[in-house]
PDB file of N, CA, C and O in Angstrom:
ATOM      1  N   UNK A   4      13.785 -46.842  46.314  1.00 45.00           N
ATOM      2  CA  UNK A   4      15.246 -46.473  47.077  1.00 45.00           C
ATOM      3  C   UNK A   4      16.607 -46.966  47.252  1.00 45.00           C
ATOM      4  O   UNK A   4      16.151 -48.786  47.488  1.00 45.00           O
ATOM      5  N   UNK A   5      17.345 -46.439  46.650  1.00 58.00           N
ATOM      6  CA  UNK A   5      18.741 -47.970  46.540  1.00 58.00           C
ATOM      7  C   UNK A   5      19.406 -47.326  48.109  1.00 58.00           C
ATOM      8  O   UNK A   5      19.032 -46.105  48.520  1.00 58.00           O
ATOM      9  N   UNK A   6      20.461 -47.979  48.540  1.00 72.00           N
ATOM     10  CA  UNK A   6      20.659 -48.098  49.874  1.00 72.00           C
ATOM     11  C   UNK A   6      21.345 -47.138  50.322  1.00 72.00           C
ATOM     12  O   UNK A   6      22.432 -46.659  48.699  1.00 72.00           O
ATOM     13  N   UNK A   7      22.074 -46.396  50.532  1.00 90.00           N
ATOM     14  CA  UNK A   7      24.105 -45.291  50.810  1.00 90.00           C
ATOM     15  C   UNK A   7      24.564 -46.250  51.007  1.00 90.00           C
ATOM     16  O   UNK A   7      25.668 -45.735  50.043  1.00 90.00           O
ATOM     17  N   UNK A   8      25.006 -47.061  50.749  1.00 92.00           N
ATOM     18  CA  UNK A   8      25.892 -47.854  50.486  1.00 92.00           C
ATOM     19  C   UNK A   8      25.596 -48.916  50.223  1.00 92.00           C
ATOM     20  O   UNK A   8      24.368 -50.332  48.880  1.00 92.00           O
ATOM     21  N   UNK A   9      26.471 -50.198  48.835  1.00 94.00           N
ATOM     22  CA  UNK A   9      26.303 -51.426  48.289  1.00 94.00           C
ATOM     23  C   UNK A   9      26.368 -52.413  49.418  1.00 94.00           C
ATOM     24  O   UNK A   9      26.683 -52.219  50.144  1.00 94.00           O
ATOM     25  N   UNK A  10      25.309 -52.603  47.931  1.00 94.00           N
ATOM     26  CA  UNK A  10      25.050 -54.102  48.614  1.00 94.00           C
ATOM     27  C   UNK A  10      26.117 -55.524  48.811  1.00 94.00           C
ATOM     28  O   UNK A  10      27.313 -55.423  48.550  1.00 94.00           O
ATOM     29  N   UNK A  11      26.260 -56.495  49.743  1.00 94.00           N
ATOM     30  CA  UNK A  11      26.936 -57.780  49.910  1.00 94.00           C
ATOM     31  C   UNK A  11      27.458 -57.846  48.513  1.00 94.00           C
ATOM     32  O   UNK A  11      28.064 -58.198  48.004  1.00 94.00           O
ATOM     33  N   UNK A  12      25.920 -58.480  47.221  1.00 95.00           N
ATOM     34  CA  UNK A  12      26.250 -59.022  46.631  1.00 95.00           C
ATOM     35  C   UNK A  12      27.549 -58.155  45.069  1.00 95.00           C
ATOM     36  O   UNK A  12      27.819 -58.360  44.636  1.00 95.00           O
ATOM     37  N   UNK A  13      27.321 -56.433  46.001  1.00 94.00           N
ATOM     38  CA  UNK A  13      28.175 -55.510  44.500  1.00 94.00           C
ATOM     39  C   UNK A  13      29.165 -56.022  44.581  1.00 94.00           C
ATOM     40  O   UNK A  13      30.046 -55.477  44.413  1.00 94.00           O
ATOM     41  N   UNK A  14      29.190 -55.901  46.881  1.00 95.00           N
ATOM     42  CA  UNK A  14      30.362 -56.077  47.218  1.00 95.00           C
ATOM     43  C   UNK A  14      32.141 -56.979  46.279  1.00 95.00           C
ATOM     44  O   UNK A  14      32.763 -57.690  45.756  1.00 95.00           O
ATOM     45  N   UNK A  15      30.552 -58.216  46.386  1.00 95.00           N
ATOM     46  CA  UNK A  15      31.271 -59.378  46.459  1.00 95.00           C
ATOM     47  C   UNK A  15      31.579 -59.470  44.526  1.00 95.00           C
ATOM     48  O   UNK A  15      32.850 -60.125  44.524  1.00 95.00           O
ATOM     49  N   UNK A  16      31.170 -58.261  43.647  1.00 94.00           N
ATOM     50  CA  UNK A  16      31.213 -58.785  42.926  1.00 94.00           C
ATOM     51  C   UNK A  16      32.631 -57.615  42.235  1.00 94.00           C
ATOM     52  O   UNK A  16      33.348 -58.439  41.026  1.00 94.00           O
ATOM     53  N   UNK A  17      32.684 -56.811  43.097  1.00 94.00           N
ATOM     54  CA  UNK A  17      33.996 -55.913  42.749  1.00 94.00           C
ATOM     55  C   UNK A  17      34.770 -56.824  43.187  1.00 94.00           C
ATOM     56  O   UNK A  17      35.769 -56.765  42.092  1.00 94.00           O
ATOM     57  N   UNK A  18      34.879 -57.275  43.866  1.00 94.00           N
ATOM     58  CA  UNK A  18      36.104 -57.935  45.206  1.00 94.00           C
ATOM     59  C   UNK A  18      35.901 -60.051  44.237  1.00 94.00           C
ATOM     60  O   UNK A  18      36.537 -60.460  45.523  1.00 94.00           O
ATOM     61  N   UNK A  19      35.880 -60.422  43.629  1.00 93.00           N
ATOM     62  CA  UNK A  19      35.994 -61.179  43.394  1.00 93.00           C
ATOM     63  C   UNK A  19      36.977 -61.657  43.622  1.00 93.00           C
ATOM     64  O   UNK A  19      38.132 -61.670  42.731  1.00 93.00           O
ATOM     65  N   UNK A  20      36.791 -62.865  43.351  1.00 92.00           N
ATOM     66  CA  UNK A  20      38.191 -63.971  44.489  1.00 92.00           C
ATOM     67  C   UNK A  20      38.204 -63.968  45.476  1.00 92.00           C
ATOM     68  O   UNK A  20      38.826 -64.752  46.563  1.00 92.00           O
ATOM     69  N   UNK A  21      37.615 -63.060  46.372  1.00 95.00           N
ATOM     70  CA  UNK A  21      38.523 -62.441  46.902  1.00 95.00           C
ATOM     71  C   UNK A  21      37.569 -62.729  48.804  1.00 95.00           C
ATOM     72  O   UNK A  21      36.221 -62.765  48.602  1.00 95.00           O
ATOM     73  N   UNK A  22      37.487 -64.304  49.669  1.00 94.00           N
ATOM     74  CA  UNK A  22      36.333 -64.628  50.455  1.00 94.00           C
ATOM     75  C   UNK A  22      36.997 -63.460  51.929  1.00 94.00           C
ATOM     76  O   UNK A  22      35.196 -63.422  52.528  1.00 94.00           O
ATOM     77  N   UNK A  23      38.517 -63.515  52.580  1.00 96.00           N
ATOM     78  CA  UNK A  23      37.824 -62.216  53.744  1.00 96.00           C
ATOM     79  C   UNK A  23      37.954 -60.970  53.382  1.00 96.00           C
ATOM     80  O   UNK A  23      38.298 -60.658  52.664  1.00 96.00           O
ATOM     81  N   UNK A  24      36.939 -60.586  54.874  1.00 97.00           N
ATOM     82  CA  UNK A  24      36.586 -59.505  54.497  1.00 97.00           C
ATOM     83  C   UNK A  24      38.192 -58.236  54.462  1.00 97.00           C
ATOM     84  O   UNK A  24      36.757 -57.551  53.694  1.00 97.00           O
ATOM     85  N   UNK A  25      39.282 -58.984  55.662  1.00 96.00           N
ATOM     86  CA  UNK A  25      40.484 -57.836  55.425  1.00 96.00           C
ATOM     87  C   UNK A  25      40.452 -57.396  54.198  1.00 96.00           C
ATOM     88  O   UNK A  25      41.140 -56.469  53.705  1.00 96.00           O
ATOM     89  N   UNK A  26      41.395 -58.925  52.863  1.00 96.00           N
ATOM     90  CA  UNK A  26      41.439 -59.285  52.043  1.00 96.00           C
ATOM     91  C   UNK A  26      40.322 -58.066  50.640  1.00 96.00           C
ATOM     92  O   UNK A  26      40.930 -57.140  50.275  1.00 96.00           O
ATOM     93  N   UNK A  27      39.668 -58.421  51.189  1.00 96.00           N
ATOM     94  CA  UNK A  27      38.613 -57.194  50.749  1.00 96.00           C
ATOM     95  C   UNK A  27      38.633 -56.085  50.899  1.00 96.00           C
ATOM     96  O   UNK A  27      38.022 -54.420  50.040  1.00 96.00           O
ATOM     97  N   UNK A  28      38.676 -55.502  51.865  1.00 97.00           N
ATOM     98  CA  UNK A  28      39.186 -53.758  53.109  1.00 97.00           C
ATOM     99  C   UNK A  28      40.205 -52.792  51.393  1.00 97.00           C
ATOM    100  O   UNK A  28      40.538 -52.061  51.207  1.00 97.00           O
ATOM    101  N   UNK A  29      41.711 -53.708  51.975  1.00 96.00           N
ATOM    102  CA  UNK A  29      42.547 -53.247  50.861  1.00 96.00           C
ATOM    103  C   UNK A  29      42.312 -53.234  50.137  1.00 96.00           C
ATOM    104  O   UNK A  29      42.507 -52.638  49.592  1.00 96.00           O
ATOM    105  N   UNK A  30      41.013 -54.369  49.457  1.00 95.00           N
ATOM    106  CA  UNK A  30      41.343 -54.599  47.834  1.00 95.00           C
ATOM    107  C   UNK A  30      40.477 -53.201  47.325  1.00 95.00           C
ATOM    108  O   UNK A  30      41.095 -52.408  46.642  1.00 95.00           O
ATOM    109  N   UNK A  31      39.677 -53.058  48.058  1.00 95.00           N
ATOM    110  CA  UNK A  31      38.640 -51.157  48.239  1.00 95.00           C
ATOM    111  C   UNK A  31      39.609 -50.616  48.085  1.00 95.00           C
ATOM    112  O   UNK A  31      39.329 -49.144  47.118  1.00 95.00           O
ATOM    113  N   UNK A  32      40.621 -50.531  49.531  1.00 94.00           N
ATOM    114  CA  UNK A  32      40.622 -49.458  50.545  1.00 94.00           C
ATOM    115  C   UNK A  32      42.173 -49.085  48.389  1.00 94.00           C
ATOM    116  O   UNK A  32      42.389 -47.634  48.041  1.00 94.00           O
ATOM    117  N   UNK A  33      42.482 -50.277  48.405  1.00 94.00           N
ATOM    118  CA  UNK A  33      43.851 -49.723  46.736  1.00 94.00           C
ATOM    119  C   UNK A  33      42.194 -49.319  46.100  1.00 94.00           C
ATOM    120  O   UNK A  33      43.865 -48.169  44.753  1.00 94.00           O
ATOM    121  N   UNK A  34      42.022 -49.464  45.697  1.00 91.00           N
ATOM    122  CA  UNK A  34      41.300 -48.397  44.533  1.00 91.00           C
ATOM    123  C   UNK A  34      41.179 -46.903  44.771  1.00 91.00           C
ATOM    124  O   UNK A  34      39.207 -46.755  43.849  1.00 91.00           O
ATOM    125  N   UNK A  35      41.265 -46.349  45.897  1.00 90.00           N
ATOM    126  CA  UNK A  35      40.668 -45.392  46.418  1.00 90.00           C
ATOM    127  C   UNK A  35      38.990 -44.581  46.533  1.00 90.00           C
ATOM    128  O   UNK A  35      39.118 -44.325  46.398  1.00 90.00           O
ATOM    129  N   UNK A  36      39.152 -46.121  47.348  1.00 92.00           N
ATOM    130  CA  UNK A  36      37.543 -45.481  47.754  1.00 92.00           C
ATOM    131  C   UNK A  36      37.837 -45.674  49.390  1.00 92.00           C
ATOM    132  O   UNK A  36      39.003 -46.459  50.096  1.00 92.00           O
ATOM    133  N   UNK A  37      36.620 -45.247  49.780  1.00 92.00           N
ATOM    134  CA  UNK A  37      36.583 -45.179  52.117  1.00 92.00           C
ATOM    135  C   UNK A  37      35.829 -45.723  51.978  1.00 92.00           C
ATOM    136  O   UNK A  37      34.788 -45.855  51.938  1.00 92.00           O
ATOM    137  N   UNK A  38      36.403 -46.973  52.727  1.00 95.00           N
ATOM    138  CA  UNK A  38      35.742 -47.874  53.327  1.00 95.00           C
ATOM    139  C   UNK A  38      35.257 -47.454  54.849  1.00 95.00           C
ATOM    140  O   UNK A  38      36.287 -47.847  55.690  1.00 95.00           O
ATOM    141  N   UNK A  39      34.467 -48.580  54.781  1.00 96.00           N
ATOM    142  CA  UNK A  39      34.234 -47.986  56.227  1.00 96.00           C
ATOM    143  C   UNK A  39      33.853 -50.116  57.012  1.00 96.00           C
ATOM    144  O   UNK A  39      33.184 -50.748  56.242  1.00 96.00           O
ATOM    145  N   UNK A  40      34.542 -50.334  58.163  1.00 96.00           N
ATOM    146  CA  UNK A  40      34.225 -51.301  58.137  1.00 96.00           C
ATOM    147  C   UNK A  40      33.585 -52.141  59.390  1.00 96.00           C
ATOM    148  O   UNK A  40      32.774 -51.118  60.615  1.00 96.00           O
ATOM    149  N   UNK A  41      32.579 -53.493  59.105  1.00 96.00           N
ATOM    150  CA  UNK A  41      31.597 -52.700  60.344  1.00 96.00           C
ATOM    151  C   UNK A  41      31.351 -53.812  60.510  1.00 96.00           C
ATOM    152  O   UNK A  41      33.230 -54.558  61.275  1.00 96.00           O
ATOM    153  N   UNK A  42      30.518 -53.534  62.426  1.00 96.00           N
ATOM    154  CA  UNK A  42      31.065 -54.942  62.884  1.00 96.00           C
ATOM    155  C   UNK A  42      31.361 -56.828  63.442  1.00 96.00           C
ATOM    156  O   UNK A  42      32.116 -56.795  63.789  1.00 96.00           O
ATOM    157  N   UNK A  43      31.138 -56.789  61.988  1.00 95.00           N
ATOM    158  CA  UNK A  43      31.497 -57.501  62.263  1.00 95.00           C
ATOM    159  C   UNK A  43      32.696 -57.937  60.564  1.00 95.00           C
ATOM    160  O   UNK A  43      32.573 -59.297  60.332  1.00 95.00           O
ATOM    161  N   UNK A  44      32.859 -57.404  60.641  1.00 95.00           N
ATOM    162  CA  UNK A  44      33.954 -57.262  59.388  1.00 95.00           C
ATOM    163  C   UNK A  44      33.852 -56.968  57.927  1.00 95.00           C
ATOM    164  O   UNK A  44      35.092 -56.052  56.928  1.00 95.00           O
ATOM    165  N   UNK A  45      33.277 -56.791  57.683  1.00 96.00           N
ATOM    166  CA  UNK A  45      32.617 -56.086  56.709  1.00 96.00           C
ATOM    167  C   UNK A  45      32.712 -55.125  56.258  1.00 96.00           C
ATOM    168  O   UNK A  45      33.251 -54.085  56.191  1.00 96.00           O
ATOM    169  N   UNK A  46      33.378 -54.998  54.950  1.00 97.00           N
ATOM    170  CA  UNK A  46      33.555 -53.772  54.399  1.00 97.00           C
ATOM    171  C   UNK A  46      31.929 -53.216  54.033  1.00 97.00           C
ATOM    172  O   UNK A  46      30.923 -53.491  53.455  1.00 97.00           O
ATOM    173  N   UNK A  47      32.256 -51.850  53.890  1.00 96.00           N
ATOM    174  CA  UNK A  47      30.751 -51.033  53.500  1.00 96.00           C
ATOM    175  C   UNK A  47      31.266 -49.904  53.231  1.00 96.00           C
ATOM    176  O   UNK A  47      32.319 -48.672  53.648  1.00 96.00           O
ATOM    177  N   UNK A  48      30.984 -49.626  51.721  1.00 95.00           N
ATOM    178  CA  UNK A  48      31.603 -48.328  50.450  1.00 95.00           C
ATOM    179  C   UNK A  48      29.880 -47.898  50.241  1.00 95.00           C
ATOM    180  O   UNK A  48      28.916 -48.160  49.606  1.00 95.00           O
ATOM    181  N   UNK A  49      29.873 -46.096  50.277  1.00 93.00           N
ATOM    182  CA  UNK A  49      29.566 -45.254  50.347  1.00 93.00           C
ATOM    183  C   UNK A  49      28.604 -44.811  48.769  1.00 93.00           C
ATOM    184  O   UNK A  49      30.345 -45.434  48.340  1.00 93.00           O
ATOM    185  N   UNK A  50      27.613 -45.908  48.518  1.00 91.00           N
ATOM    186  CA  UNK A  50      27.340 -45.561  47.090  1.00 91.00           C
ATOM    187  C   UNK A  50      27.499 -44.617  45.704  1.00 91.00           C
ATOM    188  O   UNK A  50      28.327 -44.325  44.921  1.00 91.00           O
ATOM    189  N   UNK A  51      27.269 -43.588  46.641  1.00 89.00           N
ATOM    190  CA  UNK A  51      27.543 -42.211  45.657  1.00 89.00           C
ATOM    191  C   UNK A  51      29.867 -42.241  45.352  1.00 89.00           C
ATOM    192  O   UNK A  51      29.450 -41.669  44.802  1.00 89.00           O
ATOM    193  N   UNK A  52      30.135 -42.107  46.410  1.00 85.00           N
ATOM    194  CA  UNK A  52      31.422 -42.735  45.985  1.00 85.00           C
ATOM    195  C   UNK A  52      31.910 -43.728  45.525  1.00 85.00           C
ATOM    196  O   UNK A  52      32.932 -42.695  44.456  1.00 85.00           O
ATOM    197  N   UNK A  53      31.499 -44.477  45.671  1.00 88.00           N
ATOM    198  CA  UNK A  53      31.715 -45.372  44.332  1.00 88.00           C
ATOM    199  C   UNK A  53      31.291 -45.380  42.588  1.00 88.00           C
ATOM    200  O   UNK A  53      31.567 -45.358  41.419  1.00 88.00           O
ATOM    201  N   UNK A  54      30.072 -44.298  42.652  1.00 85.00           N
ATOM    202  CA  UNK A  54      29.795 -43.797  41.666  1.00 85.00           C
ATOM    203  C   UNK A  54      30.515 -42.910  41.205  1.00 85.00           C
ATOM    204  O   UNK A  54      31.056 -42.896  39.878  1.00 85.00           O
ATOM    205  N   UNK A  55      30.586 -42.094  42.187  1.00 83.00           N
ATOM    206  CA  UNK A  55      32.041 -40.593  41.320  1.00 83.00           C
ATOM    207  C   UNK A  55      32.775 -41.362  41.572  1.00 83.00           C
ATOM    208  O   UNK A  55      33.306 -40.702  39.923  1.00 83.00           O
ATOM    209  N   UNK A  56      33.367 -42.134  41.435  1.00 77.00           N
ATOM    210  CA  UNK A  56      34.783 -42.688  41.338  1.00 77.00           C
ATOM    211  C   UNK A  56      34.896 -43.355  40.451  1.00 77.00           C
ATOM    212  O   UNK A  56      35.351 -43.186  39.507  1.00 77.00           O
ATOM    213  N   UNK A  57      33.577 -44.531  39.711  1.00 67.00           N
ATOM    214  CA  UNK A  57      33.345 -45.199  38.135  1.00 67.00           C
ATOM    215  C   UNK A  57      33.868 -43.729  37.061  1.00 67.00           C
ATOM    216  O   UNK A  57      34.045 -44.221  36.108  1.00 67.00           O
ATOM    217  N   UNK A  58      33.142 -42.907  37.656  1.00 63.00           N
ATOM    218  CA  UNK A  58      32.827 -41.431  36.248  1.00 63.00           C
ATOM    219  C   UNK A  58      33.518 -41.110  36.269  1.00 63.00           C
ATOM    220  O   UNK A  58      34.051 -39.958  35.183  1.00 63.00           O
ATOM    221  N   UNK A  59      34.196 -40.688  36.640  1.00 58.00           N
ATOM    222  CA  UNK A  59      35.785 -40.091  36.911  1.00 58.00           C
ATOM    223  C   UNK A  59      36.872 -40.754  35.444  1.00 58.00           C
ATOM    224  O   UNK A  59      37.150 -41.534  35.316  1.00 58.00           O
ATOM    225  N   UNK A  60      37.086 -39.944  34.834  1.00 57.00           N
ATOM    226  CA  UNK A  60      37.830 -40.408  33.425  1.00 57.00           C
ATOM    227  C   UNK A  60      39.519 -40.940  34.038  1.00 57.00           C
ATOM    228  O   UNK A  60      40.194 -40.673  34.353  1.00 57.00           O
ATOM    229  N   UNK A  61      39.632 -41.925  33.224  1.00 57.00           N
ATOM    230  CA  UNK A  61      41.031 -42.345  33.131  1.00 57.00           C
ATOM    231  C   UNK A  61      42.731 -41.272  32.992  1.00 57.00           C
ATOM    232  O   UNK A  61      42.332 -40.208  31.807  1.00 57.00           O
ATOM    233  N   UNK A  62      43.160 -41.140  34.226  1.00 60.00           N
ATOM    234  CA  UNK A  62      44.481 -39.441  33.675  1.00 60.00           C
ATOM    235  C   UNK A  62      44.878 -40.107  33.414  1.00 60.00           C
ATOM    236  O   UNK A  62      46.780 -39.095  34.005  1.00 60.00           O
ATOM    237  N   UNK A  63      45.673 -41.399  33.594  1.00 62.00           N
ATOM    238  CA  UNK A  63      46.956 -42.396  33.214  1.00 62.00           C
ATOM    239  C   UNK A  63      47.284 -41.520  32.329  1.00 62.00           C
ATOM    240  O   UNK A  63      46.811 -41.518  31.330  1.00 62.00           O
ATOM    241  N   UNK A  64      48.907 -41.770  31.994  1.00 66.00           N
ATOM    242  CA  UNK A  64      48.929 -41.546  30.408  1.00 66.00           C
ATOM    243  C   UNK A  64      49.156 -42.166  29.333  1.00 66.00           C
ATOM    244  O   UNK A  64      49.437 -43.981  30.708  1.00 66.00           O
ATOM    245  N   UNK A  65      48.616 -42.577  28.241  1.00 64.00           N
ATOM    246  CA  UNK A  65      48.294 -42.784  27.277  1.00 64.00           C
ATOM    247  C   UNK A  65      49.354 -44.119  26.971  1.00 64.00           C
ATOM    248  O   UNK A  65      50.885 -43.292  27.121  1.00 64.00           O
ATOM    249  N   UNK A  66      49.342 -45.346  26.646  1.00 73.00           N
ATOM    250  CA  UNK A  66      50.474 -45.633  26.163  1.00 73.00           C
ATOM    251  C   UNK A  66      50.451 -46.047  24.252  1.00 73.00           C
ATOM    252  O   UNK A  66      51.210 -47.179  24.745  1.00 73.00           O
ATOM    253  N   UNK A  67      49.166 -45.425  24.088  1.00 73.00           N
ATOM    254  CA  UNK A  67      49.927 -46.017  22.510  1.00 73.00           C
ATOM    255  C   UNK A  67      50.353 -44.823  21.810  1.00 73.00           C
ATOM    256  O   UNK A  67      50.620 -43.594  22.181  1.00 73.00           O
ATOM    257  N   UNK A  68      50.562 -45.262  20.828  1.00 73.00           N
ATOM    258  CA  UNK A  68      51.702 -43.959  19.785  1.00 73.00           C
ATOM    259  C   UNK A  68      50.810 -42.773  19.352  1.00 73.00           C
ATOM    260  O   UNK A  68      49.571 -43.308  19.030  1.00 73.00           O
ATOM    261  N   UNK A  69      51.941 -41.812  19.329  1.00 69.00           N
ATOM    262  CA  UNK A  69      50.511 -40.106  18.317  1.00 69.00           C
ATOM    263  C   UNK A  69      51.167 -40.643  17.435  1.00 69.00           C
ATOM    264  O   UNK A  69      51.997 -40.006  16.806  1.00 69.00           O
ATOM    265  N   UNK A  70      50.129 -41.257  16.752  1.00 73.00           N
ATOM    266  CA  UNK A  70      49.541 -41.188  15.075  1.00 73.00           C
ATOM    267  C   UNK A  70      50.490 -39.548  14.310  1.00 73.00           C
ATOM    268  O   UNK A  70      49.149 -39.558  12.883  1.00 73.00           O
ATOM    269  N   UNK A  71      49.815 -38.942  14.630  1.00 75.00           N
ATOM    270  CA  UNK A  71      49.926 -37.567  14.441  1.00 75.00           C
ATOM    271  C   UNK A  71      51.639 -37.428  13.397  1.00 75.00           C
ATOM    272  O   UNK A  71      53.239 -37.946  13.387  1.00 75.00           O
ATOM    273  N   UNK A  72      51.062 -36.989  11.844  1.00 72.00           N
ATOM    274  CA  UNK A  72      52.421 -36.269  10.962  1.00 72.00           C
ATOM    275  C   UNK A  72      52.811 -35.690  11.150  1.00 72.00           C
ATOM    276  O   UNK A  72      52.242 -33.990  11.227  1.00 72.00           O
ATOM    277  N   UNK A  73      54.196 -34.868  12.006  1.00 68.00           N
ATOM    278  CA  UNK A  73      54.839 -33.194  11.695  1.00 68.00           C
ATOM    279  C   UNK A  73      54.620 -32.902  10.956  1.00 68.00           C
ATOM    280  O   UNK A  73      54.637 -32.973   9.173  1.00 68.00           O
ATOM    281  N   UNK A  74      54.169 -30.876  10.731  1.00 68.00           N
ATOM    282  CA  UNK A  74      54.230 -29.970   9.605  1.00 68.00           C
ATOM    283  C   UNK A  74      55.254 -29.670   8.875  1.00 68.00           C
ATOM    284  O   UNK A  74      56.018 -29.710   9.960  1.00 68.00           O
TER     285      UNK A  74
END
């Protein structure tokens, strides 16, 4: 059974390159994740919230040209 929160290894993978817990919290919050902070400062992210965020389609406008030919 999976934990309700992401593991420390999963958080490390998402925040690759960041060492300080405060920087990880800021990074995760900038991803529009709800982040709780443990007593020791570690970020805690709910697994269902993270998986739901990943499943959402990208809503940003496309930068590709429209290749349709007008009739």
